CSV table of C-alpha atoms in Angstrom, one decimal:
chain,number,residue,atom,x,y,z
T,270,MET,CA,-10.5,10.5,-20.1
T,271,LYS,CA,-9.6,13.9,-18.7
T,272,THR,CA,-6.3,15.3,-20.0
T,273,LEU,CA,-3.7,17.2,-18.1
T,274,LYS,CA,-4.0,21.0,-18.3
T,275,ILE,CA,-0.5,21.6,-19.5
T,276,SER,CA,1.1,23.1,-22.7
T,277,PRO,CA,1.6,20.8,-25.7
T,278,ILE,CA,5.4,21.1,-25.3
T,279,ARG,CA,5.3,20.1,-21.6
T,280,HIS,CA,3.0,17.3,-22.4
T,281,VAL,CA,5.5,15.8,-24.9
T,282,ARG,CA,8.3,16.1,-22.3
T,283,LEU,CA,6.3,14.9,-19.3
T,284,PHE,CA,5.0,11.8,-21.0
T,285,SER,CA,7.9,11.0,-23.3
T,286,THR,CA,8.6,7.3,-23.5
T,287,SER,CA,11.7,7.7,-25.6
T,288,ASN,CA,14.2,5.0,-24.8
T,289,THR,CA,17.2,6.6,-26.4
T,290,THR,CA,20.3,7.6,-24.5
T,291,THR,CA,21.3,10.5,-26.6
T,292,THR,CA,19.0,13.0,-24.7
T,293,THR,CA,21.2,14.4,-22.0
T,294,SER,CA,21.6,17.5,-20.0
T,295,THR,CA,23.9,18.7,-22.8
T,296,THR,CA,21.3,18.5,-25.5
T,297,ASN,CA,18.4,19.3,-23.2
T,298,PRO,CA,19.5,22.0,-20.6
T,299,SER,CA,16.3,21.5,-18.6
T,300,SER,CA,16.8,17.8,-18.2
T,301,ILE,CA,18.0,16.5,-14.8
T,302,SER,CA,19.2,13.1,-13.6
T,303,ASN,CA,16.9,10.6,-11.9
T,304,ARG,CA,19.1,10.9,-8.8
T,305,VAL,CA,18.6,14.7,-8.6
T,306,ALA,CA,14.9,14.3,-9.4
T,307,ARG,CA,14.4,11.6,-6.7
T,308,SER,CA,16.1,13.8,-4.1
T,309,GLU,CA,13.9,16.8,-5.0
T,310,LEU,CA,10.7,14.8,-5.1
T,311,GLU,CA,11.4,13.3,-1.7
T,312,ARG,CA,11.4,16.9,-0.3
T,313,GLU,CA,8.6,18.3,-2.6
T,314,PHE,CA,5.0,17.8,-1.5
T,315,ASP,CA,3.2,20.2,-3.9
T,316,PRO,CA,1.7,18.0,-6.7
T,317,ASP,CA,2.2,20.7,-9.4
T,318,LYS,CA,5.9,21.2,-8.5
T,319,ALA,CA,6.3,17.4,-8.4
T,320,LEU,CA,5.0,17.1,-11.9
T,321,SER,CA,7.3,19.8,-13.0
T,322,ILE,CA,10.3,18.0,-11.5
T,323,TYR,CA,9.1,14.7,-13.2
T,324,SER,CA,8.8,16.5,-16.5
T,325,SER,CA,12.5,17.5,-16.3
T,326,VAL,CA,13.8,14.0,-16.4
T,327,SER,CA,14.6,12.6,-19.8
T,328,ASP,CA,14.4,8.9,-18.8
T,329,HIS,CA,12.3,8.2,-15.7
T,330,SER,CA,13.0,5.6,-13.1
T,331,ASN,CA,10.3,3.7,-11.2
T,332,ARG,CA,11.2,5.7,-8.1
T,333,THR,CA,10.7,9.1,-9.7
T,334,ARG,CA,7.4,8.0,-11.2
T,335,ASP,CA,6.1,6.5,-7.9
T,336,LEU,CA,7.1,9.6,-5.9
T,337,THR,CA,5.2,11.8,-8.4
T,338,ILE,CA,2.2,9.5,-8.3
T,339,LYS,CA,2.3,9.6,-4.5
T,340,ARG,CA,2.1,13.4,-4.5
T,341,LEU,CA,-0.8,13.4,-7.1
T,342,ALA,CA,-2.7,10.7,-5.2
T,343,LYS,CA,-2.5,12.7,-2.0
T,344,SER,CA,-4.4,15.4,-3.8
T,345,HIS,CA,-6.9,12.9,-5.4
T,346,ARG,CA,-5.7,13.8,-8.9
T,347,PHE,CA,-6.4,10.4,-10.3
T,348,SER,CA,-7.1,11.3,-13.9
T,349,GLU,CA,-3.5,12.8,-14.1
T,350,ILE,CA,-2.1,9.6,-12.6
T,351,GLU,CA,-4.0,7.6,-15.3
T,352,THR,CA,-2.6,9.8,-18.0
T,353,LEU,CA,0.9,9.5,-16.7
T,354,ILE,CA,0.9,5.7,-16.3
T,355,GLU,CA,-1.1,5.0,-19.5
T,356,SER,CA,1.5,7.0,-21.5
T,357,GLN,CA,4.1,4.4,-20.4
T,358,LYS,CA,2.3,1.7,-22.4
T,359,GLU,CA,3.7,3.3,-25.5
T,360,SER,CA,7.2,2.5,-24.4
T,361,PRO,CA,9.1,-0.2,-26.3
T,362,LYS,CA,9.7,-1.8,-22.9
T,363,ILE,CA,6.0,-2.6,-22.4
T,364,THR,CA,6.6,-6.1,-23.8
T,365,GLU,CA,8.9,-6.8,-20.8
T,366,GLU,CA,7.0,-8.3,-18.0
T,367,ALA,CA,9.1,-6.6,-15.4
T,368,PHE,CA,8.4,-3.1,-16.8
T,369,LEU,CA,4.7,-3.7,-17.1
T,370,SER,CA,4.6,-5.0,-13.6
T,371,THR,CA,6.0,-1.7,-12.3
T,372,LEU,CA,2.9,0.0,-13.9
T,373,ILE,CA,0.6,-2.4,-12.1
T,374,ARG,CA,2.3,-1.6,-8.8
T,375,SER,CA,2.2,2.1,-9.5
T,376,TYR,CA,-1.6,1.9,-10.0
T,377,GLY,CA,-1.7,0.0,-6.7
T,378,ARG,CA,0.2,2.7,-4.8
T,379,ALA,CA,-2.3,5.2,-6.1
T,380,GLY,CA,-5.2,3.0,-4.8
T,381,MET,CA,-6.4,2.4,-8.4
T,382,PHE,CA,-6.8,-1.4,-8.3
T,383,ASP,CA,-9.4,-1.5,-11.2
T,384,HIS,CA,-6.7,0.1,-13.4
T,385,ALA,CA,-4.1,-2.3,-12.2
T,386,LEU,CA,-6.4,-5.3,-13.0
T,387,ARG,CA,-7.2,-3.8,-16.4
T,388,THR,CA,-3.4,-3.5,-17.2
T,389,PHE,CA,-2.9,-7.1,-16.1
T,390,ASP,CA,-5.8,-8.3,-18.4
T,391,GLN,CA,-4.2,-6.3,-21.3
T,392,MET,CA,-1.0,-8.3,-21.3
T,393,GLU,CA,-1.8,-10.4,-24.4
T,394,GLU,CA,-2.9,-7.3,-26.3
T,395,LEU,CA,0.3,-5.5,-25.4
T,396,GLY,CA,2.4,-8.5,-26.3
T,397,THR,CA,3.7,-9.0,-22.8
T,398,PRO,CA,4.3,-12.5,-21.3
T,399,ARG,CA,2.4,-13.2,-18.1
T,400,SER,CA,3.7,-15.3,-15.2
T,401,VAL,CA,3.6,-15.5,-11.4
T,402,PHE,CA,5.9,-12.4,-11.4
T,403,SER,CA,3.2,-10.0,-12.7
T,404,PHE,CA,0.6,-12.0,-10.7
T,405,ASN,CA,2.4,-11.1,-7.6
T,406,SER,CA,2.5,-7.4,-8.7
T,407,LEU,CA,-1.2,-7.5,-9.0
T,408,LEU,CA,-1.6,-9.0,-5.5
T,409,LEU,CA,0.6,-6.2,-4.2
T,410,ALA,CA,-1.8,-3.7,-5.9
T,411,CYS,CA,-4.8,-5.0,-4.0
T,412,LYS,CA,-6.3,-3.6,-0.9
T,413,VAL,CA,-5.9,-6.0,2.0
T,414,ASP,CA,-9.4,-7.4,1.9
T,415,GLN,CA,-9.2,-8.0,-1.9
T,416,VAL,CA,-6.2,-10.3,-1.8
T,417,PRO,CA,-7.9,-13.7,-1.1
T,418,LYS,CA,-10.5,-13.2,-3.8
T,419,VAL,CA,-8.0,-12.0,-6.4
T,420,PHE,CA,-5.5,-14.8,-5.4
T,421,ASN,CA,-8.0,-17.5,-6.1
T,422,GLU,CA,-9.9,-16.1,-9.1
T,423,ILE,CA,-6.9,-14.8,-11.1
T,424,SER,CA,-4.6,-17.8,-10.5
T,425,GLU,CA,-7.4,-20.1,-11.7
T,426,LYS,CA,-8.4,-17.8,-14.7
T,427,TYR,CA,-4.9,-17.6,-16.0
T,428,LYS,CA,-3.6,-21.0,-14.8
T,429,ILE,CA,-0.9,-19.5,-12.7
T,430,SER,CA,0.7,-21.5,-9.9
T,431,PRO,CA,1.3,-19.2,-6.9
T,432,ASP,CA,4.8,-19.2,-5.5
T,433,LYS,CA,6.2,-18.5,-2.0
T,434,ILE,CA,5.9,-14.7,-2.6
T,435,SER,CA,2.2,-15.1,-3.7
T,436,TYR,CA,1.4,-17.1,-0.6
T,437,GLY,CA,3.4,-14.7,1.6
T,438,ILE,CA,1.2,-11.8,0.3
T,439,LEU,CA,-1.9,-13.9,1.1
T,440,VAL,CA,-0.7,-14.7,4.6
T,441,LYS,CA,0.0,-11.0,5.2
T,442,SER,CA,-3.4,-10.0,4.0
T,443,TYR,CA,-5.1,-12.3,6.4
T,444,CYS,CA,-2.9,-11.1,9.3
T,445,GLU,CA,-3.5,-7.4,8.5
T,446,SER,CA,-7.3,-7.9,8.3
T,447,GLY,CA,-7.2,-9.5,11.8
T,448,SER,CA,-7.5,-13.2,10.8
T,449,PRO,CA,-4.2,-14.8,11.5
T,450,GLU,CA,-6.1,-18.1,12.1
T,451,SER,CA,-6.9,-18.1,8.4
T,452,ALA,CA,-3.2,-17.6,7.6
T,453,LEU,CA,-2.4,-20.7,9.6
T,454,THR,CA,-4.6,-22.6,7.2
T,455,VAL,CA,-2.6,-21.1,4.3
T,456,LEU,CA,0.6,-22.4,5.9
T,457,LYS,CA,-0.8,-25.9,5.9
T,458,GLU,CA,-1.7,-25.6,2.2
T,459,MET,CA,1.9,-24.4,1.5
T,460,GLU,CA,3.3,-27.4,3.2
T,461,GLU,CA,1.0,-29.8,1.3
T,462,LYS,CA,2.1,-28.2,-2.0
T,463,ASN,CA,5.7,-28.2,-1.0
T,464,VAL,CA,5.9,-24.4,-1.3
T,465,GLU,CA,8.7,-22.8,0.8
T,466,ILE,CA,7.6,-20.8,3.8
T,467,THR,CA,10.0,-17.9,4.1
T,468,ALA,CA,11.3,-16.3,7.3
T,469,ILE,CA,9.3,-13.1,6.3
T,470,THR,CA,6.0,-15.1,6.1
T,471,TYR,CA,6.6,-16.8,9.5
T,472,THR,CA,7.5,-13.5,11.1
T,473,VAL,CA,4.4,-11.7,9.8
T,474,LEU,CA,2.3,-14.5,11.1
T,475,PHE,CA,3.7,-14.9,14.6
T,476,ASP,CA,3.6,-11.1,15.0
T,477,ALA,CA,-0.1,-11.0,14.2
T,478,LEU,CA,-0.8,-13.9,16.5
T,479,TYR,CA,1.0,-12.2,19.4
T,480,LYS,CA,-0.9,-8.9,18.7
T,481,LYS,CA,-4.2,-10.8,18.9
T,482,GLY,CA,-3.2,-12.4,22.2
T,483,ASN,CA,-2.8,-15.9,20.7
T,484,ILE,CA,0.6,-16.4,22.5
T,485,GLU,CA,0.5,-20.2,22.3
T,486,GLU,CA,0.2,-20.3,18.5
T,487,GLY,CA,2.7,-17.5,18.2
T,488,ASP,CA,5.3,-19.4,20.3
T,489,LYS,CA,4.7,-22.5,18.1
T,490,ILE,CA,5.6,-20.5,15.0
T,491,TRP,CA,8.7,-19.1,16.7
T,492,LYS,CA,9.7,-22.6,17.7
T,493,GLU,CA,9.2,-23.9,14.1
T,494,MET,CA,11.3,-21.0,12.8
T,495,ALA,CA,14.1,-21.9,15.3
T,496,GLU,CA,14.0,-25.6,14.3
T,497,LYS,CA,14.3,-24.6,10.6
T,498,GLY,CA,17.1,-22.1,11.3
T,499,LEU,CA,15.0,-19.2,10.1
T,500,LEU,CA,15.4,-16.9,13.0
T,501,ASP,CA,16.9,-13.6,11.8
T,502,VAL,CA,17.3,-10.0,13.0
T,503,THR,CA,13.8,-9.0,11.8
T,504,ALA,CA,12.2,-11.9,13.6
T,505,PHE,CA,14.0,-11.1,16.9
T,506,ASN,CA,13.1,-7.4,16.5
T,507,VAL,CA,9.4,-8.3,16.3
T,508,LYS,CA,9.7,-10.4,19.4
T,509,ILE,CA,11.6,-7.6,21.2
T,510,MET,CA,8.9,-5.1,20.2
T,511,ARG,CA,6.6,-7.3,22.3
T,512,ALA,CA,9.1,-7.7,25.1
T,513,HIS,CA,10.0,-4.0,25.4
T,514,LEU,CA,6.7,-3.3,27.0
T,515,GLY,CA,7.9,-5.3,30.0
T,516,SER,CA,11.3,-5.6,31.8
T,517,PRO,CA,14.6,-4.5,30.3
T,518,LYS,CA,15.8,-7.9,31.4
T,519,ASP,CA,13.6,-9.7,28.9
T,520,VAL,CA,14.9,-7.5,26.0
T,521,LEU,CA,18.5,-8.1,27.1
T,522,LEU,CA,18.0,-11.8,27.2
T,523,LEU,CA,16.7,-11.8,23.6
T,524,ILE,CA,19.6,-9.6,22.5
T,525,ASP,CA,22.0,-12.1,24.1
T,526,GLU,CA,20.2,-14.9,22.2
T,527,MET,CA,20.6,-13.0,19.0
T,528,LYS,CA,24.3,-12.7,19.5
T,529,LEU,CA,24.7,-16.4,20.4
T,530,LEU,CA,23.2,-17.2,17.0
T,531,GLY,CA,25.7,-14.9,15.3
T,532,LEU,CA,23.1,-12.1,14.6
T,533,ASN,CA,24.0,-8.5,15.0
T,534,PRO,CA,21.4,-6.3,16.7
T,535,ASP,CA,20.5,-3.2,14.7
T,536,ALA,CA,19.1,0.3,15.3
T,537,ILE,CA,15.6,-1.1,15.7
T,538,THR,CA,16.8,-3.6,18.4
T,539,TYR,CA,18.6,-0.8,20.4
T,540,ASN,CA,15.7,1.6,19.9
T,541,ASN,CA,13.4,-0.9,21.7
T,542,LEU,CA,15.9,-1.4,24.5
T,543,LEU,CA,16.2,2.4,24.9
T,544,ILE,CA,12.4,2.8,25.0
T,545,CYS,CA,12.2,-0.1,27.5
T,546,TYR,CA,14.6,1.6,29.9
T,547,CYS,CA,12.7,4.9,29.5
T,548,ASN,CA,9.3,3.2,30.2
T,549,ASN,CA,10.9,1.8,33.4
T,550,ASP,CA,12.2,5.2,34.5
T,551,LEU,CA,15.8,4.2,33.9
T,552,ILE,CA,16.7,7.3,31.9
T,553,GLU,CA,20.5,7.0,32.7
T,554,GLU,CA,20.5,3.5,31.2
T,555,ALA,CA,18.6,4.8,28.2
T,556,LYS,CA,21.3,7.5,27.7
T,557,LYS,CA,24.0,4.8,27.8
T,558,VAL,CA,22.2,2.9,25.0
T,559,TYR,CA,21.9,6.1,22.9
T,560,GLU,CA,25.6,6.9,23.4
T,561,SER,CA,26.7,3.3,22.5
T,562,PHE,CA,25.1,3.2,19.0
T,563,GLU,CA,28.4,3.8,17.2
T,564,GLU,CA,30.2,1.4,19.5
T,565,ASN,CA,27.6,-1.2,18.5
T,566,LYS,CA,28.1,-0.3,14.8
T,567,CYS,CA,24.5,1.1,14.5
T,568,VAL,CA,23.3,4.3,13.0
T,569,PRO,CA,20.7,6.1,15.1
T,570,ASN,CA,17.5,6.9,13.0
T,571,VAL,CA,14.6,9.2,13.3
T,572,ALA,CA,12.9,7.0,15.9
T,573,THR,CA,16.1,7.0,18.0
T,574,PHE,CA,16.3,10.8,18.2
T,575,THR,CA,12.5,11.2,18.6
T,576,ASN,CA,12.3,8.8,21.5
T,577,ILE,CA,15.4,9.9,23.5
T,578,ILE,CA,14.5,13.6,23.1
T,579,TYR,CA,10.9,12.9,24.3
T,580,HIS,CA,12.0,11.0,27.4
T,581,LEU,CA,14.8,13.4,28.2
T,582,CYS,CA,12.3,16.3,28.1
T,583,LYS,CA,9.9,14.3,30.2
T,584,ASN,CA,12.6,13.9,32.8
T,585,GLY,CA,13.4,17.6,32.6
T,586,ASP,CA,16.8,17.2,31.0
T,587,PHE,CA,16.3,19.8,28.2
T,588,ASP,CA,20.0,20.6,27.8
T,589,LYS,CA,20.8,17.0,26.9
T,590,GLY,CA,17.7,17.0,24.7
T,591,PHE,CA,19.1,20.0,22.8
T,592,GLU,CA,22.4,18.2,22.5
T,593,VAL,CA,20.7,15.2,21.0
T,594,PHE,CA,18.7,17.5,18.7
T,595,GLU,CA,22.0,18.9,17.3
T,596,ASP,CA,23.3,15.3,16.9
T,597,SER,CA,20.2,14.6,14.8
T,598,LEU,CA,21.0,17.5,12.5
T,599,LYS,CA,24.5,16.2,11.8
T,600,ARG,CA,22.8,13.0,10.5
T,601,ASP,CA,20.0,14.8,8.7
T,602,LYS,CA,17.4,12.9,10.8
T,603,LEU,CA,14.8,15.5,12.0
T,604,PRO,CA,12.9,14.2,15.1
T,605,LYS,CA,9.1,14.1,15.1
T,606,PHE,CA,7.0,17.2,15.8
T,607,THR,CA,5.8,16.2,19.3
T,608,SER,CA,9.3,15.6,20.7
T,609,MET,CA,10.7,18.9,19.3
T,610,LYS,CA,7.6,20.7,20.6
T,611,TYR,CA,8.3,19.4,24.2
T,612,LEU,CA,12.0,20.4,23.7
T,613,VAL,CA,11.1,23.9,22.7
T,614,GLN,CA,8.6,24.4,25.5
T,615,GLY,CA,11.2,23.2,28.1
T,616,LEU,CA,14.0,25.3,26.7
T,617,PHE,CA,11.7,28.3,26.7
T,618,GLU,CA,10.8,27.8,30.4
T,619,LYS,CA,14.6,27.8,31.1
T,620,SER,CA,15.0,31.0,29.2
T,621,LYS,CA,17.2,29.3,26.5
T,622,LEU,CA,15.8,31.6,23.8
T,623,GLU,CA,18.6,31.2,21.3
T,624,GLU,CA,18.2,27.4,21.4
T,625,VAL,CA,14.4,27.8,21.1
T,626,LYS,CA,14.8,30.0,18.0
T,627,LYS,CA,17.3,27.5,16.4
T,628,VAL,CA,15.0,24.5,16.9
T,629,ILE,CA,12.0,26.4,15.5
T,630,SER,CA,13.9,27.9,12.6
T,631,ILE,CA,15.3,24.5,11.5
T,632,ALA,CA,12.0,22.7,12.1
T,633,LYS,CA,10.1,25.2,9.8
T,634,LYS,CA,12.7,24.7,7.1
T,635,LYS,CA,12.9,20.9,7.2
T,636,SER,CA,9.4,19.8,8.3
T,637,PRO,CA,6.7,18.7,5.8
T,638,PRO,CA,4.3,21.6,4.9
T,639,ILE,CA,1.6,20.0,7.2
T,640,PHE,CA,3.7,20.9,10.3
T,641,VAL,CA,4.9,24.4,9.3
T,642,ASN,CA,1.8,26.2,10.4
T,643,GLY,CA,2.0,24.3,13.8
T,644,TRP,CA,5.5,25.7,14.3
T,645,LYS,CA,4.4,29.2,13.3
T,646,LYS,CA,1.7,28.9,15.9
T,647,ILE,CA,4.1,27.8,18.6
T,648,GLU,CA,6.4,30.7,17.7
T,649,ARG,CA,3.5,33.2,18.1
T,650,ASP,CA,2.3,31.6,21.3
T,651,LEU,CA,5.8,32.0,22.8
T,652,GLY,CA,6.0,35.6,21.6
T,653,LEU,CA,8.9,34.9,19.3
T,654,ASN,CA,7.2,35.5,15.9
T,655,VAL,CA,9.6,37.6,13.9
T,656,GLU,CA,7.7,37.4,10.6
T,657,LYS,CA,5.9,40.7,9.9
T,658,GLU,CA,3.1,41.4,7.5
T,659,PRO,CA,4.5,43.3,4.5
T,660,ALA,CA,3.8,47.0,4.6
T,661,PRO,CA,1.2,48.2,2.1
T,662,GLU,CA,2.6,49.7,-1.1
T,663,GLU,CA,2.6,53.5,-1.0
T,664,THR,CA,0.8,55.3,-3.7
T,665,SER,CA,3.1,57.6,-5.6
T,666,SER,CA,2.3,61.3,-5.4
T,667,VAL,CA,4.3,62.1,-8.5
T,668,PRO,CA,1.9,63.0,-11.4
T,669,ALA,CA,2.0,60.6,-14.3
């Protein structure tokens, strides 16, 4: 197995599995907390820098490990991922099924299912009890088309009785692979075995049926959920996502139905209403929805800002678009690239150069690296590029 190209000291720190609590920032000045590391890793996309941040944590959380693995997987550095995860098998916690299951899921997030399966098969050797809990972690580590085969073969091999979560993962796999009809068969099996069908499983299924155009079967599932009292905000939002392509009246009726059931519409609900108004050229109504978020006890998210800015710009209201952009900054929710690009172009055409510079400057600082070059190109195309090439060093004329 290929080893990491790092110094021996860093290797000890990076892959330490010590479970003691005496190692703190007082005894180890370079150590940082999981909270700080998580915050830094969420903003850091360079895999080497991500590894450096990870190595600075004395006792790693699942989140810091997974963020680091995500950065490494993006660069196809799978041998380093293997080294990182395998080192965790030396931890005293490896005999805990919950801990080992996090390693299985980490391999899954990296797209390394063979390694996830190998870890699952090693549980006796590692002294870890095996149950449906780790089985579900293995299912989550599968690619969509692998789930049915693994579900059947592994449950039979290890005499595991799948639970409602196991079946939910199976239903989702069929839906995501475009076979919701097969998922309907799974529901019948669950009913025969008296396994609870959760609201999440129902929702995934009726969403897939609607997307495939099987409205009749989708409505049957919706009706069954209603009869069992399983309709929740998520289920309504899925239905509203379908309705928002039509008339605002249809969306408003569903929102009224939610409220009658005592459910509180959330940001996703109002985002869909906002988009529905925009799609029907009712921009003033869309503005009212945006301005009523706080009144409705909802927090606007990235999708909110992205959509309202895009449609405001489409309607030529760049001043309001810039106002919304500034609102997004107060909430640390940077809109998507395309919406900000339209905003910049519109403001430039109105000779609002200070506003243009502000949007581009903030976008370059806060956007992922993949978009930074795009912003630099826009800046050059608009003739606003203030970055100059460094002047060549002058050769000293003073004799040595």
